[in-house]
Coordinates of C-alpha atoms and ligand atoms in Angstrom, one line a residue:
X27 CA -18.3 152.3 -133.3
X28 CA -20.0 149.4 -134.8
X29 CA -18.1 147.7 -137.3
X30 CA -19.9 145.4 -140.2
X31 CA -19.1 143.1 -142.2
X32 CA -20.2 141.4 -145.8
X33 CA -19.9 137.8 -145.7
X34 CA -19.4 137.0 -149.4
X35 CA -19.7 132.8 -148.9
X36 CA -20.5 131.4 -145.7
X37 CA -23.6 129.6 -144.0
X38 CA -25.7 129.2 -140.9
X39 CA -27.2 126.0 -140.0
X40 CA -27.4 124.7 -143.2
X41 CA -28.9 127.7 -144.8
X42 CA -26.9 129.7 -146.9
X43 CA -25.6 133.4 -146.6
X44 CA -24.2 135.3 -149.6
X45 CA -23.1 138.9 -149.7
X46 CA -25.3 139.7 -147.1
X47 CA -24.0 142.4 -144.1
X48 CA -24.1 141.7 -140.3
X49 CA -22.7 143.6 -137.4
X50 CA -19.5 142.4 -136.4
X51 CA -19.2 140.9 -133.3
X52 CA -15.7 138.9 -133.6
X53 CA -13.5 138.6 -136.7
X54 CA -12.6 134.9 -138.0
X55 CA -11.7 132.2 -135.8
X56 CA -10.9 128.8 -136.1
X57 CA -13.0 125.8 -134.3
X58 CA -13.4 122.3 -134.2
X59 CA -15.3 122.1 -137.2
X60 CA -13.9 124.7 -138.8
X61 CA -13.5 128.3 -139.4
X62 CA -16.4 130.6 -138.3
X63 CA -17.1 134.4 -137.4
X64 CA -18.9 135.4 -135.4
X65 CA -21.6 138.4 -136.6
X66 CA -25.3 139.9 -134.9
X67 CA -27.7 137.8 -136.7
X68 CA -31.1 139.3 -135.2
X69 CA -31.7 141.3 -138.4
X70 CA -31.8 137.9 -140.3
X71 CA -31.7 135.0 -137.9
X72 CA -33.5 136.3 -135.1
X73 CA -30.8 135.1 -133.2
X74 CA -28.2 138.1 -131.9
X75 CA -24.6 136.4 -131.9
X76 CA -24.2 133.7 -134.2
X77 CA -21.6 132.2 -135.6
X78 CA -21.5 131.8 -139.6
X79 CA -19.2 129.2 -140.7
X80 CA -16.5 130.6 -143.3
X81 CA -14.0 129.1 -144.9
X82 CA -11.1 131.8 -145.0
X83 CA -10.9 134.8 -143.5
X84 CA -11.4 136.0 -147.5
X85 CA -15.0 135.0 -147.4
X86 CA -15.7 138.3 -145.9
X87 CA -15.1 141.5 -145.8
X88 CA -15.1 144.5 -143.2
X89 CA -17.7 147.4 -144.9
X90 CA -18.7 150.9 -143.9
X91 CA -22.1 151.0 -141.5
X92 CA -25.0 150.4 -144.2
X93 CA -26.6 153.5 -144.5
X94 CA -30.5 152.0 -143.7
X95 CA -30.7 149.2 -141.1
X96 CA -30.6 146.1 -142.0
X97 CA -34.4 145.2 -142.5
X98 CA -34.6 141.5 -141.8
X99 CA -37.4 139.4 -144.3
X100 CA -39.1 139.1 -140.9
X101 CA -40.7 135.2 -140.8
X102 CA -44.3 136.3 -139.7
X103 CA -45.7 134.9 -136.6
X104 CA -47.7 132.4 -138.7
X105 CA -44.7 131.4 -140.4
X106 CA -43.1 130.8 -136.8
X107 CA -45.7 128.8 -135.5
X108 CA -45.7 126.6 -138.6
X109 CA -41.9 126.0 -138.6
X110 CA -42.1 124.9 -134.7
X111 CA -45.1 122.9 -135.1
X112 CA -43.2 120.8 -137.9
X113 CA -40.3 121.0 -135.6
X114 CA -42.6 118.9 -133.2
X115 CA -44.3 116.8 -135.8
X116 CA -40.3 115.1 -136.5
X117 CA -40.3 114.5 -132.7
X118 CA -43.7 112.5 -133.1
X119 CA -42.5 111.1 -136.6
X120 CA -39.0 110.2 -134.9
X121 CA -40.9 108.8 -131.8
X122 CA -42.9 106.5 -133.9
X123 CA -39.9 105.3 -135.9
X124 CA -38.6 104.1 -132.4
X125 CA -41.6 102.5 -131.4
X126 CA -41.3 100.5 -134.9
X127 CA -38.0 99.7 -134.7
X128 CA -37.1 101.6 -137.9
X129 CA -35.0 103.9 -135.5
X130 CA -32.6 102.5 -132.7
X131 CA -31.9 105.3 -130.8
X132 CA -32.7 108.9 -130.3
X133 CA -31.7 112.1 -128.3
X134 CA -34.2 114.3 -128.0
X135 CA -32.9 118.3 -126.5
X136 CA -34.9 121.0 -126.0
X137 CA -35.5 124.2 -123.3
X138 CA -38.1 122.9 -120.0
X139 CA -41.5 122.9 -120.4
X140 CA -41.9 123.1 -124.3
X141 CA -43.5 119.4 -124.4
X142 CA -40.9 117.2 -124.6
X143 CA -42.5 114.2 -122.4
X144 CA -45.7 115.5 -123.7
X145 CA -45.0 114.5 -127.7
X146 CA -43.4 111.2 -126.5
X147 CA -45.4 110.7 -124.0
X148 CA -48.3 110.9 -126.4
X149 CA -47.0 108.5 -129.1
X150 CA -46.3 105.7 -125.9
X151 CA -49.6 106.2 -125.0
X152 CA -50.7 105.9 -128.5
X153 CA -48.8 102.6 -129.7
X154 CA -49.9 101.2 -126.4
X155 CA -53.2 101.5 -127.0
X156 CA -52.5 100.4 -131.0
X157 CA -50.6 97.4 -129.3
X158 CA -53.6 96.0 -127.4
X159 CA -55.6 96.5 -131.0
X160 CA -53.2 94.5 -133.3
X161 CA -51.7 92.2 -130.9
X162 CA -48.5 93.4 -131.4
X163 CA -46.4 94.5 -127.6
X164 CA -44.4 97.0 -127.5
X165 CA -42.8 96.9 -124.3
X166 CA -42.0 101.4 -122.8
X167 CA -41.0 102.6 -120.1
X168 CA -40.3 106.5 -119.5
X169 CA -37.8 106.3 -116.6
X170 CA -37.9 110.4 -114.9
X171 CA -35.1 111.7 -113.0
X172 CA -32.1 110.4 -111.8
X173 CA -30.5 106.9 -112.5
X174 CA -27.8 105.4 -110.8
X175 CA -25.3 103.1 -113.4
X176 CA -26.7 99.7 -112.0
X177 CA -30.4 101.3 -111.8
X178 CA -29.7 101.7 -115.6
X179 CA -28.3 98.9 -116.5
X180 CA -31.2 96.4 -115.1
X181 CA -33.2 99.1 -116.9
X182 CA -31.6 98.2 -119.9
X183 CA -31.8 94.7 -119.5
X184 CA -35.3 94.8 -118.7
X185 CA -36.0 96.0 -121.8
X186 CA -33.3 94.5 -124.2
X187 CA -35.3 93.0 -126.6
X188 CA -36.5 94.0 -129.9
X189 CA -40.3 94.9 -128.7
X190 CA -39.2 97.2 -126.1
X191 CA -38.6 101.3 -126.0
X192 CA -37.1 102.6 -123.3
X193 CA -37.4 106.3 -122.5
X194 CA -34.7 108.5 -120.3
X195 CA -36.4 111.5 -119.3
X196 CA -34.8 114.1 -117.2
X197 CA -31.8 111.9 -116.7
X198 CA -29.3 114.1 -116.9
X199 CA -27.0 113.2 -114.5
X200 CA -26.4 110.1 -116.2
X201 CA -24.3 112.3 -118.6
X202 CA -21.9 113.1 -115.9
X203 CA -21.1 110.1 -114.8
X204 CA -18.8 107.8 -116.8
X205 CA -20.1 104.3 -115.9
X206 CA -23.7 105.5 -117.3
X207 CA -22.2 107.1 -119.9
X208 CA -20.4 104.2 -121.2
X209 CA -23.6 102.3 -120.7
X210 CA -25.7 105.2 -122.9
X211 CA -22.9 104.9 -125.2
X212 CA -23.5 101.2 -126.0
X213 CA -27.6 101.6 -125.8
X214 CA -27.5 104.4 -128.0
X215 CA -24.8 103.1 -130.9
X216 CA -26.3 102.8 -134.3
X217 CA -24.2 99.2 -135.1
X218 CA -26.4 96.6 -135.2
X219 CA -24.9 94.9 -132.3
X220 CA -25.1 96.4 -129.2
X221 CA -23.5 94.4 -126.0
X222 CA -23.8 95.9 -123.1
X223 CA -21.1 94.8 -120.5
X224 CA -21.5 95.5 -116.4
X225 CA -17.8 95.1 -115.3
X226 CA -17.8 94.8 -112.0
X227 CA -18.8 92.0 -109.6
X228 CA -22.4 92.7 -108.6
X229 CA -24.1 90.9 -105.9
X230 CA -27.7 92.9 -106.5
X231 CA -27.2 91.1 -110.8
X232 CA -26.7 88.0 -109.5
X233 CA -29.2 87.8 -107.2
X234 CA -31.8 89.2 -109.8
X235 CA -30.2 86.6 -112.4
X236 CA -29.1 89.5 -114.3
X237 CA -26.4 88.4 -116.7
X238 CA -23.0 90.7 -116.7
X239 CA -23.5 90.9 -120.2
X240 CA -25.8 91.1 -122.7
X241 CA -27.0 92.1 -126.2
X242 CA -29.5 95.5 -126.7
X243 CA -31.5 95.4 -128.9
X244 CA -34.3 98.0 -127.9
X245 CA -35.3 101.2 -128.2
X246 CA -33.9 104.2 -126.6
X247 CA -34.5 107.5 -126.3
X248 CA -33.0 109.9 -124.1
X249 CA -34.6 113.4 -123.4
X250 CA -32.5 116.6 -122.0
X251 CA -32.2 119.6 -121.3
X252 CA -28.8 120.0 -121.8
X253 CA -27.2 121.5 -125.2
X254 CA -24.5 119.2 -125.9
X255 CA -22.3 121.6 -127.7
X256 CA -22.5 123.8 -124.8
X257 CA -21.1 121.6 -122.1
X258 CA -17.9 123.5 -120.5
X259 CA -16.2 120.4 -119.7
X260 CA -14.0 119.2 -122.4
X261 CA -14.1 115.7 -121.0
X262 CA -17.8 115.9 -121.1
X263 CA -18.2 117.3 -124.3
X264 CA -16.2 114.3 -126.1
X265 CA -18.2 112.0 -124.6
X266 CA -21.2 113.6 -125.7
X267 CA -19.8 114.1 -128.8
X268 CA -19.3 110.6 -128.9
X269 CA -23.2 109.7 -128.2
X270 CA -24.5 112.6 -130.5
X271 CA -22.3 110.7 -133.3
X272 CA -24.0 107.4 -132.7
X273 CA -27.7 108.3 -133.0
X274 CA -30.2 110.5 -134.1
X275 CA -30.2 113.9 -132.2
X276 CA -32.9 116.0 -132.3
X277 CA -32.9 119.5 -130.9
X278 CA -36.0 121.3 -130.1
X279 CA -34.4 124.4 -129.6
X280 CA -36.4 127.4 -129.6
X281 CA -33.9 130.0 -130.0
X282 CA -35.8 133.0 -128.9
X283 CA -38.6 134.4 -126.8
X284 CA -40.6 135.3 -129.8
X285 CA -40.8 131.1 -130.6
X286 CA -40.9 130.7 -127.1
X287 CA -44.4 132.5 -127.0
X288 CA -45.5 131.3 -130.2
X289 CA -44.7 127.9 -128.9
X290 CA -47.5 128.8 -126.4
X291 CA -49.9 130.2 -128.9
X292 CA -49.6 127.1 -131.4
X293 CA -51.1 124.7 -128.7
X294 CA -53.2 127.3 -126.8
X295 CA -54.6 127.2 -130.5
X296 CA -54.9 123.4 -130.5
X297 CA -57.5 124.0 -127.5
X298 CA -55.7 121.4 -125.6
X299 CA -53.3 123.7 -123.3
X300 CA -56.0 125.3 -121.4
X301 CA -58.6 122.8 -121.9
X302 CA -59.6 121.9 -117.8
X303 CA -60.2 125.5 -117.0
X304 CA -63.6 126.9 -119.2
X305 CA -62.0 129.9 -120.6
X306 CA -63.4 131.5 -123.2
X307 CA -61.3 133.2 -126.6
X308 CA -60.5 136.2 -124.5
X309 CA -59.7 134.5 -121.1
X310 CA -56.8 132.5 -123.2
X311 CA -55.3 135.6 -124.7
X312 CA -55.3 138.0 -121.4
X313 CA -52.8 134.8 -120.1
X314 CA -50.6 134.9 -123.6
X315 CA -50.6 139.0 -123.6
X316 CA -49.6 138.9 -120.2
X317 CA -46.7 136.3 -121.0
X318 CA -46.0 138.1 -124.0
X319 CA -45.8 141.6 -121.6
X320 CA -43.9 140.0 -118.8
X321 CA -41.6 138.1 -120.7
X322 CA -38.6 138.7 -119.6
X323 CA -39.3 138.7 -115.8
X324 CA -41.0 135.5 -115.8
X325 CA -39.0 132.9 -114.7
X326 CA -39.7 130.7 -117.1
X327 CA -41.4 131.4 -120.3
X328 CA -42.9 127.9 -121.3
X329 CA -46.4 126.0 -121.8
X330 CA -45.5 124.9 -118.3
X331 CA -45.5 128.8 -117.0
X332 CA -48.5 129.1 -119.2
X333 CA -50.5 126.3 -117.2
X334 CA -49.3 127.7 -113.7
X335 CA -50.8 131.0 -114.9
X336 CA -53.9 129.5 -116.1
X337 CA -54.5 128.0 -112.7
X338 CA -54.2 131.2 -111.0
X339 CA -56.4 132.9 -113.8
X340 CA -59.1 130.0 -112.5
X341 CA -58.8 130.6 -108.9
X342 CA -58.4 134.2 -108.7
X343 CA -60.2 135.7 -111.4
X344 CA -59.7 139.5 -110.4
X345 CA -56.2 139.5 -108.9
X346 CA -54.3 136.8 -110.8
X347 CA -52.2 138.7 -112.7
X348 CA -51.0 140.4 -109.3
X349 CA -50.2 137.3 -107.8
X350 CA -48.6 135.9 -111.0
X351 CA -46.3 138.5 -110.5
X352 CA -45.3 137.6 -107.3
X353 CA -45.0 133.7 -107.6
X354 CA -44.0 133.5 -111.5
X355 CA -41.5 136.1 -112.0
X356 CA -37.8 136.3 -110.7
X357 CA -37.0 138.4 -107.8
X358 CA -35.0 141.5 -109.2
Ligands
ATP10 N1 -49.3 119.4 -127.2 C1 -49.7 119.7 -125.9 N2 -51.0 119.9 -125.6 C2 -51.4 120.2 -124.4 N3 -50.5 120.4 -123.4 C3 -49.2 120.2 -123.6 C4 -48.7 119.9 -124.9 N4 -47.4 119.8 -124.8 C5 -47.1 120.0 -123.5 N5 -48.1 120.3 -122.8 C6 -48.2 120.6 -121.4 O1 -47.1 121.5 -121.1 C7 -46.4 121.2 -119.9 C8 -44.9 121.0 -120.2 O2 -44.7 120.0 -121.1 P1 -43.6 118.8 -120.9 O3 -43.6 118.3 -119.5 O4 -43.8 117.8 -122.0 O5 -42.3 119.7 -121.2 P2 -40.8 119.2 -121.3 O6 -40.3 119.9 -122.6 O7 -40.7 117.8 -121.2 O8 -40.1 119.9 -120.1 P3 -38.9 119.5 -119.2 O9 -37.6 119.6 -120.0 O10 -38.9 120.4 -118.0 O11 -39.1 118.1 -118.8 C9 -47.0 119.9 -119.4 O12 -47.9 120.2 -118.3 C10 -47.8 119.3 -120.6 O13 -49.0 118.7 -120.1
MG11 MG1 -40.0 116.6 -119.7

């Protein structure tokens, strides 16, 4: 049977719950930052196994099966879309603290295809052309995929100086390896020096006249996909740890598939998301109601998905949705 429990002083990411009752999903237990049990949070979080962070065991109490259901106050879908969309407006707010210097260094996490690159892409793009207005030059690079440690360091060099940005995107393998991550770990700290040391003898430095040392004093922002707190390797997770300590982390988490689609809807809204393909008001929400619909075969469900749909809705205008089923949903 379904046991509950009233939490009588506890909170959830920053918000506070008092005397409120969840379903119990495992009793108090004690973590790295503390104690925390671990309750159903749908009803209230929209979220279905969180962890509320309690003090003592005393905070809460086991109670008999509340008689109605726990009626959630529901955040209506316009309230959704608003708290994503100021979710994104930090990431362009952030962005452009970067690109001003104000901010040093940034991680930037979030599920694929939300618009990640997009927002950051957007602001580069922006100061760039603000640069070429006021004379000022600001130096950015987004580097995508893979680095190697010495690809990254004569990355870092490159741009060392207090007019450049330098964007990681997709680099996530730098995070398992130890010579980048030491080298993240220095281009990231918040201090207000930053050397940046390559310790071994390098023929391909020298011959480039890079230096084996050398103050940072850039911009960096690193984009991934990975939730830190969620790395199963210990040995990863302090390092990570270790970064998330030394700079601003952002996470652009959206928790379930109900922000997931209203992710969607916000910029469908914007006009921008399906703006190369002509559709008309009823076009664009035949391709969100059949997300919404299919939503848990897609593979993905993301403004990327969206787009790959919206190009089959373009080129196949009667049996799209058939072959969107066949190309953008998983096999079982
Ligand atoms: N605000 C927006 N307006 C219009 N299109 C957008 C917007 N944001 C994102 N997109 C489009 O959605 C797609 C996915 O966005 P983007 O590549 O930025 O995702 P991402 O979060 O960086 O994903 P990944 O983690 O896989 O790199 C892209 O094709 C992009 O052009
Ligand atoms: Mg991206």
């Amino acid at each position: 049977m379904q046991a509950f429990v009233k939490i009588k002083s506890g909170s959830y990411r920053n918000q506070e719950v008092r005397d409120e009752v969840f379903p119990l999903i495992k009793q108090f237990q004690l973590g790295s930052k503390g104690g925390y049990i671990t309750v159903d949070g749908s009803g209230r979080f929209g979220k279905d196994k969180i962890r509320v962070t309690v003090a003592s065991p005393t905070d809460y109490e086991l109670v008999e099966a509340p008689e109605a259901p726990i009626v959630a106050p529901q955040e209506d879908d316009e309230a959704v879309i608003a708290r994503i969309a100021e979710r994104f407006e930090i990431l362009d707010d952030m962005t452009k603290a970067v690109l001003n210097g104000d901010i040093r260094a940034m991680i930037v996490a979030g599920p694929p295809g939300i618009g990640k690159s997009y927002g950051i892409e957007s602001q580069l793009e922006k100061a760039n052309l603000f640069d070429q207005i006021s004379g000022r030059r600001v130096k950015s690079e987004m580097i995508k995929g893979t680095a190697t440690a010495l690809g990254m360091y004569k990355a870092l060099y490159k741009y060392s100086d207090d007019n450049s940005v330098i964007v990681f995107d997709d680099c996530d393998s730098i995070l398992l390896d130890d010579v980048c991550l030491n080298l993240l770990k220095g281009a990231l700290d918040s201090s207000k020096k930053r050397r940046i040391s390559w310790l071994a003898d390098s023929y391909s430095l020298r011959n480039e006249g890079i230096p084996d040392q050398f103050d940072f004093k850039g911009g960096v922002i690193f984009i991934t996909n990975l939730k830190f707190d969620q790395m199963k390797s210990q040995k990863t997770r302090d390092h990570l740890d270790a970064i998330q300590s030394r700079c601003h982390y952002l996470d652009l988490t959206l928790d379930t598939m109900r922000d997931k689609i209203l992710r969607i809807k916000q910029i469908a809204r914007t006009g921008m998301l399906f703006e190369d393909y002509d559709f008309d008001q009823i076009q664009q929400d035949e391709i969100i109601d059949f997300m919404t619909e299919n939503q848990n075969k897609l593979r993905e469900v993301s403004l990327r998905m969206a787009i790959k749909i919206a190009q089959l809705r373009k080129s196949f205008p009667f049996k799209w949705s058939a072959l969107a089923s066949t190309t953008c949903m998983k096999s079982i």
